[in-house]
PDB file of C-alpha atoms and ligand atoms in Angstrom:
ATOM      1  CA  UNK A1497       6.094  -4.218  20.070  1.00 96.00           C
ATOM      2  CA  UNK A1498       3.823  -1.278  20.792  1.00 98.00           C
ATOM      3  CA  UNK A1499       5.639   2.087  20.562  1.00 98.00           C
ATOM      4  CA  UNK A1500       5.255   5.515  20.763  1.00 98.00           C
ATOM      5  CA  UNK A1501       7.722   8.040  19.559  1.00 98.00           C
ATOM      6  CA  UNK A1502       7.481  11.994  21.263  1.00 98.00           C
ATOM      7  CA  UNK A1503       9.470  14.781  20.634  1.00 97.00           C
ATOM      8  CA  UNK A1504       8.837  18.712  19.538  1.00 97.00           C
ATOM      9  CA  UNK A1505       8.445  18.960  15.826  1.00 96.00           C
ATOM     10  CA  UNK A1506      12.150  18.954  14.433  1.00 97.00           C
ATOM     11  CA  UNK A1507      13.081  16.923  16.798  1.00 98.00           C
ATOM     12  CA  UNK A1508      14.096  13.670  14.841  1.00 98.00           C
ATOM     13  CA  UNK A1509      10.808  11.654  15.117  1.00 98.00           C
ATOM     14  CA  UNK A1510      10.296  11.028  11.539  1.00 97.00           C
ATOM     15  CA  UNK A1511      13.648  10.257  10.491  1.00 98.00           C
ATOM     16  CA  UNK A1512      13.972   7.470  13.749  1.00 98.00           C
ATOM     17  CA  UNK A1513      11.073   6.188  12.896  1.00 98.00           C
ATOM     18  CA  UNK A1514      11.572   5.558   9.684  1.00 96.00           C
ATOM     19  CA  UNK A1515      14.942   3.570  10.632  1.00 97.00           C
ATOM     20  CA  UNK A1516      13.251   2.111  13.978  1.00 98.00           C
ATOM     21  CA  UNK A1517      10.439   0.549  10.904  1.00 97.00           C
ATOM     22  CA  UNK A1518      13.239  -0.740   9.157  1.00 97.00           C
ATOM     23  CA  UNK A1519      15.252  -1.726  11.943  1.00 97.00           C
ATOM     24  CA  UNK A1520      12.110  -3.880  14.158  1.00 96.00           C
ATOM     25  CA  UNK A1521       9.376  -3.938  11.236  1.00 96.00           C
ATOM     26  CA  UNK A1522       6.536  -2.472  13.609  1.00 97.00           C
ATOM     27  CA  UNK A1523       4.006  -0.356  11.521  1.00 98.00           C
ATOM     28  CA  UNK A1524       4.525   3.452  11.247  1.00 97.00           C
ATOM     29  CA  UNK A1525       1.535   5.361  11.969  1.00 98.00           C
ATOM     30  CA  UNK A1526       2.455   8.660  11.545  1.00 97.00           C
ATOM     31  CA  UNK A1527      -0.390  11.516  12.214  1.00 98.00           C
ATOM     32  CA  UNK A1528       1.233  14.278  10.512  1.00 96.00           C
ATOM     33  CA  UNK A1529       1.568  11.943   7.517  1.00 96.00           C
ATOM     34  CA  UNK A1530      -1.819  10.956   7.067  1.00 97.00           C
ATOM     35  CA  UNK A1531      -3.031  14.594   7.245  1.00 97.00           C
ATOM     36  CA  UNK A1532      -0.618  15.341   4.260  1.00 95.00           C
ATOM     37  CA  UNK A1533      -1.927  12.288   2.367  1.00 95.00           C
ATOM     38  CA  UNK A1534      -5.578  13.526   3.355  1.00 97.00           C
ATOM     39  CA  UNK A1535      -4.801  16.810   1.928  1.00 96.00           C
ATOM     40  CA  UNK A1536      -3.284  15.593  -1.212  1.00 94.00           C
ATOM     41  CA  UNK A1537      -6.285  13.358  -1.981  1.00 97.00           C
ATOM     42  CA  UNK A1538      -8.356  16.611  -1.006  1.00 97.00           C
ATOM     43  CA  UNK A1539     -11.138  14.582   1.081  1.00 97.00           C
ATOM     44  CA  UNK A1540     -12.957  16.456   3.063  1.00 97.00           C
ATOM     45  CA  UNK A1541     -10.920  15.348   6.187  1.00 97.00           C
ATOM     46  CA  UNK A1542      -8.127  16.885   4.100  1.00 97.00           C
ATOM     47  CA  UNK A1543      -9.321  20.148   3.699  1.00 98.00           C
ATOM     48  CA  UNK A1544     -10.511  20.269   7.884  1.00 98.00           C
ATOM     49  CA  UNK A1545      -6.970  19.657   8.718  1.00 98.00           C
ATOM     50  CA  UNK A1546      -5.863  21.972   6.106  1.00 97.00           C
ATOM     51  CA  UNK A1547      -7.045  24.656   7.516  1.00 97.00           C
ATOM     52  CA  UNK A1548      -5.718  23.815  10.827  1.00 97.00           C
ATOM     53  CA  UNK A1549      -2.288  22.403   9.798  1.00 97.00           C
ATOM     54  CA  UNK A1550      -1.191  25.766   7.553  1.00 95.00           C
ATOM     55  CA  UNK A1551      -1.750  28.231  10.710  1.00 95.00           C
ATOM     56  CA  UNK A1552       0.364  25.521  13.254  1.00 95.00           C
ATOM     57  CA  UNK A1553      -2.623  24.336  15.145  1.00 96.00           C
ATOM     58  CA  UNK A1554      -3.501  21.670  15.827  1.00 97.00           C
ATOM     59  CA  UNK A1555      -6.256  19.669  14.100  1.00 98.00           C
ATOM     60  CA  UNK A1556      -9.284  19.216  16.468  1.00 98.00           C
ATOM     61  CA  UNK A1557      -9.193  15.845  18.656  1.00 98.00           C
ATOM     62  CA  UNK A1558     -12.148  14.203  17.385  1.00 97.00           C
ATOM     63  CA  UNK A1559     -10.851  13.439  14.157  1.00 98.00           C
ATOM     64  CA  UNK A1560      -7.282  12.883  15.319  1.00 98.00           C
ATOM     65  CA  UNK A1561      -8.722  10.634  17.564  1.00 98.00           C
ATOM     66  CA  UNK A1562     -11.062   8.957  14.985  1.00 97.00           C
ATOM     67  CA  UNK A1563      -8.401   8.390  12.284  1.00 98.00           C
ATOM     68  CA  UNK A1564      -6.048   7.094  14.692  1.00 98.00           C
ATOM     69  CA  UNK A1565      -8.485   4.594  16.505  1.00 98.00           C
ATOM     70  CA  UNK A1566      -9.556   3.378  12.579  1.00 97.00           C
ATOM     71  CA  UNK A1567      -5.951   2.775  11.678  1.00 98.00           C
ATOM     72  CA  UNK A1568      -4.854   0.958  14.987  1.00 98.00           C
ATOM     73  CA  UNK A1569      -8.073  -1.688  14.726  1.00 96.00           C
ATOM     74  CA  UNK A1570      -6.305  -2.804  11.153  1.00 96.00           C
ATOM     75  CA  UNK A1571      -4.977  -6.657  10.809  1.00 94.00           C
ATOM     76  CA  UNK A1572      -1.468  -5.682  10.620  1.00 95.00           C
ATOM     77  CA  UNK A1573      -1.310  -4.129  13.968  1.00 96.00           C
ATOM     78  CA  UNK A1574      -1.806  -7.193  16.027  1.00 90.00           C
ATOM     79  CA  UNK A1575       0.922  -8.689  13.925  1.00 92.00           C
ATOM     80  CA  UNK A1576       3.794  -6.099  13.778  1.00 94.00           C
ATOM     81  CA  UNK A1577       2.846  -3.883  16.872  1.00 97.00           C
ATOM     82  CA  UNK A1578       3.563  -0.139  16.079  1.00 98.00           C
ATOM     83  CA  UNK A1579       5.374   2.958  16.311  1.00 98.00           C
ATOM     84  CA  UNK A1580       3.084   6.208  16.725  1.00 98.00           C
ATOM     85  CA  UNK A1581       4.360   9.133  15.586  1.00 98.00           C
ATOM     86  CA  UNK A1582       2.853  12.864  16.406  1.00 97.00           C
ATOM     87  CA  UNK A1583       0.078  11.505  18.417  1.00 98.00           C
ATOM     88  CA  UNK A1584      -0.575  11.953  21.244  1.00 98.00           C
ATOM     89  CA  UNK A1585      -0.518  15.675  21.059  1.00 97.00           C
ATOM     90  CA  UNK A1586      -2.936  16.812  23.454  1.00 98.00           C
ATOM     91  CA  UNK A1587      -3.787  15.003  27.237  1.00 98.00           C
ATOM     92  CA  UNK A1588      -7.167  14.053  25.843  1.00 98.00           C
ATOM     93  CA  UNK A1589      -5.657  12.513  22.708  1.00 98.00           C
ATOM     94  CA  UNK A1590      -3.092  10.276  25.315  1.00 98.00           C
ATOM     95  CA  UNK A1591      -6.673   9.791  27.768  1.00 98.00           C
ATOM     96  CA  UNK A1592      -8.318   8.356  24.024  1.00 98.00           C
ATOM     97  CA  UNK A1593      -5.469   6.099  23.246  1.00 98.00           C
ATOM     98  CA  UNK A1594      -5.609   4.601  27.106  1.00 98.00           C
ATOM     99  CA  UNK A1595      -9.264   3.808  25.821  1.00 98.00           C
ATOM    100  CA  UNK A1596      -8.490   2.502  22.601  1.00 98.00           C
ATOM    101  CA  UNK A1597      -5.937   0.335  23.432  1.00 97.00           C
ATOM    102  CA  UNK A1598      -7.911  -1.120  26.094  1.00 97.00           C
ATOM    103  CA  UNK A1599     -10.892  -1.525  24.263  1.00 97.00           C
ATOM    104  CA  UNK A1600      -8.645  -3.792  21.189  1.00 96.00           C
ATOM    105  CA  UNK A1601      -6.470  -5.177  24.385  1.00 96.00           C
ATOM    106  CA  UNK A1602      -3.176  -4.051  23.308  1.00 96.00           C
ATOM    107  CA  UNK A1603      -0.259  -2.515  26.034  1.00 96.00           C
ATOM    108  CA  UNK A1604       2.120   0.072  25.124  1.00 97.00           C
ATOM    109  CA  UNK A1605       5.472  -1.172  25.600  1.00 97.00           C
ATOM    110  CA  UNK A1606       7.724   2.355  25.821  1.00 98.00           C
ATOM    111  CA  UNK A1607       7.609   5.809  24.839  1.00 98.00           C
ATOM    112  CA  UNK A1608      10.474   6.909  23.333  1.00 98.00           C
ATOM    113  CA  UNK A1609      11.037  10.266  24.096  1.00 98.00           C
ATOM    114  CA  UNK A1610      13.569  12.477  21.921  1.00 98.00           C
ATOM    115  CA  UNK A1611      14.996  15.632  24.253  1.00 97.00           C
ATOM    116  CA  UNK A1612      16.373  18.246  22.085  1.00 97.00           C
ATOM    117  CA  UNK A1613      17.359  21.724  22.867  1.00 94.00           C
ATOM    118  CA  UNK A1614      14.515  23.752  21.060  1.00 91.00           C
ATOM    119  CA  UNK A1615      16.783  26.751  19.610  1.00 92.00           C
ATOM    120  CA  UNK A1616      17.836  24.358  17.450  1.00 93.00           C
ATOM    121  CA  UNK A1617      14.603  23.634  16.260  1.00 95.00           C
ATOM    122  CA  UNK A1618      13.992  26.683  13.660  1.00 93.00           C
ATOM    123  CA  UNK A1619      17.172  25.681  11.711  1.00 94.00           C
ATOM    124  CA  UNK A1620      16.189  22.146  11.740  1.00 96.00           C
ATOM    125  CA  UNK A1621      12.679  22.909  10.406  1.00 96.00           C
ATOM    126  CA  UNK A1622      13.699  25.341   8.031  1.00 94.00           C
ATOM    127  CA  UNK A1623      16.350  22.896   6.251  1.00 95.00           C
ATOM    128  CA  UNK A1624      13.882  20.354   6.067  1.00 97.00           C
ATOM    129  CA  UNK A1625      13.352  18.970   2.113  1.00 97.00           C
ATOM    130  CA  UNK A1626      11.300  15.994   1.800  1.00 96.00           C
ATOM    131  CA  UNK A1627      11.751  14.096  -2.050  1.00 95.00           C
ATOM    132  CA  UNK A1628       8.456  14.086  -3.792  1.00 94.00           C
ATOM    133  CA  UNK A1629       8.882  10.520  -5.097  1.00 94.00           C
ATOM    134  CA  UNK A1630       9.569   8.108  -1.894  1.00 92.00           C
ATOM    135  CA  UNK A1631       8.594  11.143   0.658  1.00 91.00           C
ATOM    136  CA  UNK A1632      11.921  10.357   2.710  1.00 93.00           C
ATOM    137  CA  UNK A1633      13.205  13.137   4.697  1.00 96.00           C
ATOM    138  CA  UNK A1634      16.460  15.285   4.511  1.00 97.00           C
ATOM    139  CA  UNK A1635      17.870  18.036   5.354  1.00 97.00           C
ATOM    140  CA  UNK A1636      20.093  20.502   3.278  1.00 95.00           C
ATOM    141  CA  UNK A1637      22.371  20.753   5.440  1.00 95.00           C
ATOM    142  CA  UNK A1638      22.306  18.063   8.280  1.00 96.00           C
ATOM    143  CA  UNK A1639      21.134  15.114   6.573  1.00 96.00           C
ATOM    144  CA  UNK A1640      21.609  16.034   2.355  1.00 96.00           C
ATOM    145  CA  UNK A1641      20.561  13.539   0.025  1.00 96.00           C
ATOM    146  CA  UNK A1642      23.883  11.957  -1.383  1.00 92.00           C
ATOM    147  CA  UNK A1643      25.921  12.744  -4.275  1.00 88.00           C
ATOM    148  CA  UNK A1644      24.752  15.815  -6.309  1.00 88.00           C
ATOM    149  CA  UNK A1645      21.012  15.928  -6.290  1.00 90.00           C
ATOM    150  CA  UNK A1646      17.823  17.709  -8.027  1.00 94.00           C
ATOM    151  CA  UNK A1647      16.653  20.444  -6.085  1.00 94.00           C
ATOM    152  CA  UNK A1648      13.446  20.455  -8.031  1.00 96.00           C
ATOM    153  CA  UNK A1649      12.769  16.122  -7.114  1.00 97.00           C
ATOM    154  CA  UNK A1650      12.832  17.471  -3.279  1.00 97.00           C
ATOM    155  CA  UNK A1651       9.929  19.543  -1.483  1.00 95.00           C
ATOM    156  CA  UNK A1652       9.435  22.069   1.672  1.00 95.00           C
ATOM    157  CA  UNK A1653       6.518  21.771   4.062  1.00 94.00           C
ATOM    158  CA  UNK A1654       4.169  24.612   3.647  1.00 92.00           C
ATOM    159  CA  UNK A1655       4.059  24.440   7.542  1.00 95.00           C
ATOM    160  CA  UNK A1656       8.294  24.714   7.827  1.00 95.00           C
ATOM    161  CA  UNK A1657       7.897  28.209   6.940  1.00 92.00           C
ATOM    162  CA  UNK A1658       9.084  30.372   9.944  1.00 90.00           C
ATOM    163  CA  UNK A1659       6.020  32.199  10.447  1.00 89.00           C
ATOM    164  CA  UNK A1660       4.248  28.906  11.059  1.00 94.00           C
ATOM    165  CA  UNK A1661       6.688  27.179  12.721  1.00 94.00           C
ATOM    166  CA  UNK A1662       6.864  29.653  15.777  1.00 93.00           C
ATOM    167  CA  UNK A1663       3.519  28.742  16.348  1.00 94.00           C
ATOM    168  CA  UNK A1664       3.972  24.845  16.315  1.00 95.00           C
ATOM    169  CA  UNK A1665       6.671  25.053  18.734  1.00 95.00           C
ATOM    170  CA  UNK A1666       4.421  27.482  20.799  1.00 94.00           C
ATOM    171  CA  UNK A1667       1.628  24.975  20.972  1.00 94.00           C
ATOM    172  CA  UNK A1668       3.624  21.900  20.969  1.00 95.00           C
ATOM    173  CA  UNK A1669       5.694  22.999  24.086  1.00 94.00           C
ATOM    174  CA  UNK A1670       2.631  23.505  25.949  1.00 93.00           C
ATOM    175  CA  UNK A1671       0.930  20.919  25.391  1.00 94.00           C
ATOM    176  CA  UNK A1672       3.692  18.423  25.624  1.00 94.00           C
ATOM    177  CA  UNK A1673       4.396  18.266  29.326  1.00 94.00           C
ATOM    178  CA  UNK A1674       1.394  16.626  30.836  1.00 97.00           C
ATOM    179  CA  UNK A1675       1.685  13.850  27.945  1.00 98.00           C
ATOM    180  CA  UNK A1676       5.209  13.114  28.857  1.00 97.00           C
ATOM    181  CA  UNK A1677       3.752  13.217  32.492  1.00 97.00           C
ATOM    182  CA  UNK A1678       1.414  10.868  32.133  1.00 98.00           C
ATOM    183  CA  UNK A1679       3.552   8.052  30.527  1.00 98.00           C
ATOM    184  CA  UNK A1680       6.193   8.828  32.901  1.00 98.00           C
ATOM    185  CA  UNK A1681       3.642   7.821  35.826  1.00 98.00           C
ATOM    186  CA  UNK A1682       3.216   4.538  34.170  1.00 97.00           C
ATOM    187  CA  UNK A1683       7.005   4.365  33.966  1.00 98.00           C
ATOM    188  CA  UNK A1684       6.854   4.009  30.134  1.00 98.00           C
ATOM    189  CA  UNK A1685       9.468   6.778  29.050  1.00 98.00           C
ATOM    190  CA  UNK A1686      12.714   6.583  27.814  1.00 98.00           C
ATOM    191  CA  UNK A1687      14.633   9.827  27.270  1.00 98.00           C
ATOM    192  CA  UNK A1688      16.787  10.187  24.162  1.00 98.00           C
ATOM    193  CA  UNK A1689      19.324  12.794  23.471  1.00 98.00           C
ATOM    194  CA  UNK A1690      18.468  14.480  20.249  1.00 98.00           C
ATOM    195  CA  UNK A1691      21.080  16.722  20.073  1.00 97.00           C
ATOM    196  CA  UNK A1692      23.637  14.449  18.676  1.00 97.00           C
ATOM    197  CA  UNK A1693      24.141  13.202  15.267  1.00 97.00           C
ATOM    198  CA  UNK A1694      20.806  11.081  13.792  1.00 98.00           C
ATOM    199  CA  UNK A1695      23.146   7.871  13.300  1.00 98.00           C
ATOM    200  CA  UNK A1696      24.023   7.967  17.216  1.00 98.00           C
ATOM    201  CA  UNK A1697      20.564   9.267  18.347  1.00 98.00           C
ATOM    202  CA  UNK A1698      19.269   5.720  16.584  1.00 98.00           C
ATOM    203  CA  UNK A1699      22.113   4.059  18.228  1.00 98.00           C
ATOM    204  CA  UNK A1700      20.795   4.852  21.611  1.00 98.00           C
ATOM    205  CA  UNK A1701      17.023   4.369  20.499  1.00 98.00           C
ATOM    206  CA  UNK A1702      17.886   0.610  19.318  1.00 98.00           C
ATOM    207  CA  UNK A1703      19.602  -0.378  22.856  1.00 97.00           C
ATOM    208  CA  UNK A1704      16.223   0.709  24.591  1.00 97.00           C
ATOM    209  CA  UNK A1705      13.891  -1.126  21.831  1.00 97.00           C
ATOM    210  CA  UNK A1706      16.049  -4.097  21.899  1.00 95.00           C
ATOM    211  CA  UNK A1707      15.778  -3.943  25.720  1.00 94.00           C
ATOM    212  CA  UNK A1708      12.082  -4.130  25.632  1.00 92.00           C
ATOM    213  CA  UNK A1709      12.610  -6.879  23.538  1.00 77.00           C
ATOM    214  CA  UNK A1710      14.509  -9.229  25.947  1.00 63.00           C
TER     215      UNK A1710
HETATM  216  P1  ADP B1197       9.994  15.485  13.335  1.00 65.31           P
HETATM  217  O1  ADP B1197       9.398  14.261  12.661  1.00 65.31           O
HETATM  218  O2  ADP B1197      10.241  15.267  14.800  1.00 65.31           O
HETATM  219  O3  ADP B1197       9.242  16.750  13.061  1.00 65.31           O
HETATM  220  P2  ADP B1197      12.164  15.113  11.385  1.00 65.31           P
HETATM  221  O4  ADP B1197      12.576  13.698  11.602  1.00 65.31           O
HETATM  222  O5  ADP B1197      11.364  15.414  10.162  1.00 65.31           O
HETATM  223  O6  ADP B1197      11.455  15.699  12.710  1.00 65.31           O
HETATM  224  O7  ADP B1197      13.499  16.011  11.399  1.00 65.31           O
HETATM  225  C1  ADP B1197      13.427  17.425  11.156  1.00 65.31           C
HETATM  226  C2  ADP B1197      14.621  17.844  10.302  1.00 65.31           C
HETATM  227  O8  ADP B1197      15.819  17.720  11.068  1.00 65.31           O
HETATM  228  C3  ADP B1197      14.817  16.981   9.046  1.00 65.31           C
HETATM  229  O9  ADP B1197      15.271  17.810   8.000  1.00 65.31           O
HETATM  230  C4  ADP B1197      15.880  15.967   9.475  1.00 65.31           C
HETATM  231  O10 ADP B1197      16.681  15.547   8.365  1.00 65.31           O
HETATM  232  C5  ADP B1197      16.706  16.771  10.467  1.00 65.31           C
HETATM  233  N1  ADP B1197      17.209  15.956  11.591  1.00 65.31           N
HETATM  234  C6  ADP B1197      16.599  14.903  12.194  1.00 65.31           C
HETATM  235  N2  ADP B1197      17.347  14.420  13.205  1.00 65.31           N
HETATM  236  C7  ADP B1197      18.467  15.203  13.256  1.00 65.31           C
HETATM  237  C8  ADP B1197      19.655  15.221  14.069  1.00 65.31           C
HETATM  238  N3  ADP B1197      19.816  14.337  15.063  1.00 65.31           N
HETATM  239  N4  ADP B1197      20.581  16.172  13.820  1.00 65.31           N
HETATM  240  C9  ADP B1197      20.412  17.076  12.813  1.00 65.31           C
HETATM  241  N5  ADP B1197      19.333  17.115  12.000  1.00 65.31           N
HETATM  242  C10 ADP B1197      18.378  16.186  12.214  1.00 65.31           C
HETATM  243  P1  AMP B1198       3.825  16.553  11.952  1.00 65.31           P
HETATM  244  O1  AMP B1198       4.025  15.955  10.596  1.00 65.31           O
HETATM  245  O2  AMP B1198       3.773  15.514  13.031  1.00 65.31           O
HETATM  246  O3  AMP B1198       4.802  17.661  12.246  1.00 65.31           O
HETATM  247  O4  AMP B1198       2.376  17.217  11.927  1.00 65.31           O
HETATM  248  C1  AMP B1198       2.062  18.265  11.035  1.00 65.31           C
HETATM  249  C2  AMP B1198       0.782  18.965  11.491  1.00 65.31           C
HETATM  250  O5  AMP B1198      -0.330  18.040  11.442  1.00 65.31           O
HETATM  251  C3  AMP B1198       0.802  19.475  12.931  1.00 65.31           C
HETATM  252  O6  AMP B1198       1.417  20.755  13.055  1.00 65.31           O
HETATM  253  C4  AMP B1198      -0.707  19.528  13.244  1.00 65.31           C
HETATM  254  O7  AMP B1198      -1.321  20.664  12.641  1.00 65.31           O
HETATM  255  C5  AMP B1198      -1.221  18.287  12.530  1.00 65.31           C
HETATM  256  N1  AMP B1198      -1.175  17.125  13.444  1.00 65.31           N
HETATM  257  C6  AMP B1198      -0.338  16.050  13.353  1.00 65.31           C
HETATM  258  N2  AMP B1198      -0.561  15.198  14.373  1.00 65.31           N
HETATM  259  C7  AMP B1198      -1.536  15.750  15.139  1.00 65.31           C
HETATM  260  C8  AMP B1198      -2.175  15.384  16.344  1.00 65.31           C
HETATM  261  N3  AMP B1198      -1.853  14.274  17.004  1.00 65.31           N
HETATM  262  N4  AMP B1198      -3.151  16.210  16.826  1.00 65.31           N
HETATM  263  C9  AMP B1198      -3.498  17.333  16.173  1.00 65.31           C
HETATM  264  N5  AMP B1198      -2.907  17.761  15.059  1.00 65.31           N
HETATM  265  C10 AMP B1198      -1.937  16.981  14.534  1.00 65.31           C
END
């Protein structure tokens, strides 16, 4: 199964996909992730994206494009399908995909598309702690890691910091609509409430996955 998950950033993508992976064993190919593993390793696609990532822009399309295209023409793809994560981001990233996944002669199945009321977003973002060790996601408030934990074993996104985060919303909202257009022309979007607990908002992400399934 071929997937792609969409959503504003604090909108829940991360934390469903990590329990859609679980859930349907599909490979998680997560953008946003492989910048921050990029910019840990410091390559020198690291630093580009650093210096896009810490102001809330976005990094340039040609290497979006180019990692994403490298990692979707691996073995394992064929095998497990996948669920993409932060990408597309831009009309011209979606336009690259159509190409890709023509030219290895794969079809998307369903874009699974996670509606949340964006003044929620801030809080969301802001409350975000990630633990350094297995890089799973929580949040302080919403989603705290259980039983009495370590503050110090748990990490913030340089880019969660308000100042930033305005601006990610900002070019995130505009950007979005004619991606969400364009799937929704080829009748491959399914709209999920976000704005509900994450246990329920997976509960109504499984009964359309498991739908594309039958
Ligand atoms: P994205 O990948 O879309 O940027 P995340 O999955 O990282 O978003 O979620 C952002 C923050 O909001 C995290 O701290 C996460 O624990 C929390 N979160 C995710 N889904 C919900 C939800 N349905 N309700 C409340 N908080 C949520
Ligand atoms: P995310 O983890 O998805 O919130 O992404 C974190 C940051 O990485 C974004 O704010 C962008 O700067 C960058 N990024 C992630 N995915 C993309 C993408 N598809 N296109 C451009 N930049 C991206």
């Amino acid at each position: 199964m071929n997937l792609l998950i969409m959503g504003l950033p604090g909108a829940g993508k991360g934390t469903q996909a990590s329990k859609i992976v679980d859930a349907f064993g599909v490979a998680h190919i997560s953008t946003g992730d492989m910048f921050r593993a990029a910019m840990a390793n410091q390559t020198e696609m690291g630093t580009l994206a650093k210096s896009f990532i810490d102001k809330g822009e976005l990094v340039p399309d040609e290497v979006t494009n180019g990692i994403v295209k490298e990692r979707l023409a691996e073995n394992d793809i064929a095998e497990k399908g996948f669920l993409l994560d932060g990408y597309p981001r831009t009309i011209e990233q979606a336009f690259a995909l159509d190409q890709t996944l023509s030219d290895l002669g794969i079809e998307l199945d369903g874009v699974i598309n996670i509606e949340v009321d964006p003044s929620c977003l801030l809080e969301r973002l802001s409350g975000r702690i990630i633990h350094r060790e297995t890089g799973e996601t929580f949040h302080k408030v919403f989603n705290p890691p259980v039983g009495d934990y370590n503050e110090d074993d748990y990490y913030q996104r340089e880019d969660d910091k308000p100042e930033t985060v305005k601006r990610r919303l900002d070019v995130n909202i505009a950007q979005g609509e004619p991606i969400i257009n364009h799937y929704r022309e080829k009748g491959l979007v399914f709209d999920i409430e976000g704005n509900q607990d994450i246990n329920d908002v997976f509960e109504d992400v499984k009964k359309v996955i498991s739908s594309l399934n039958n």
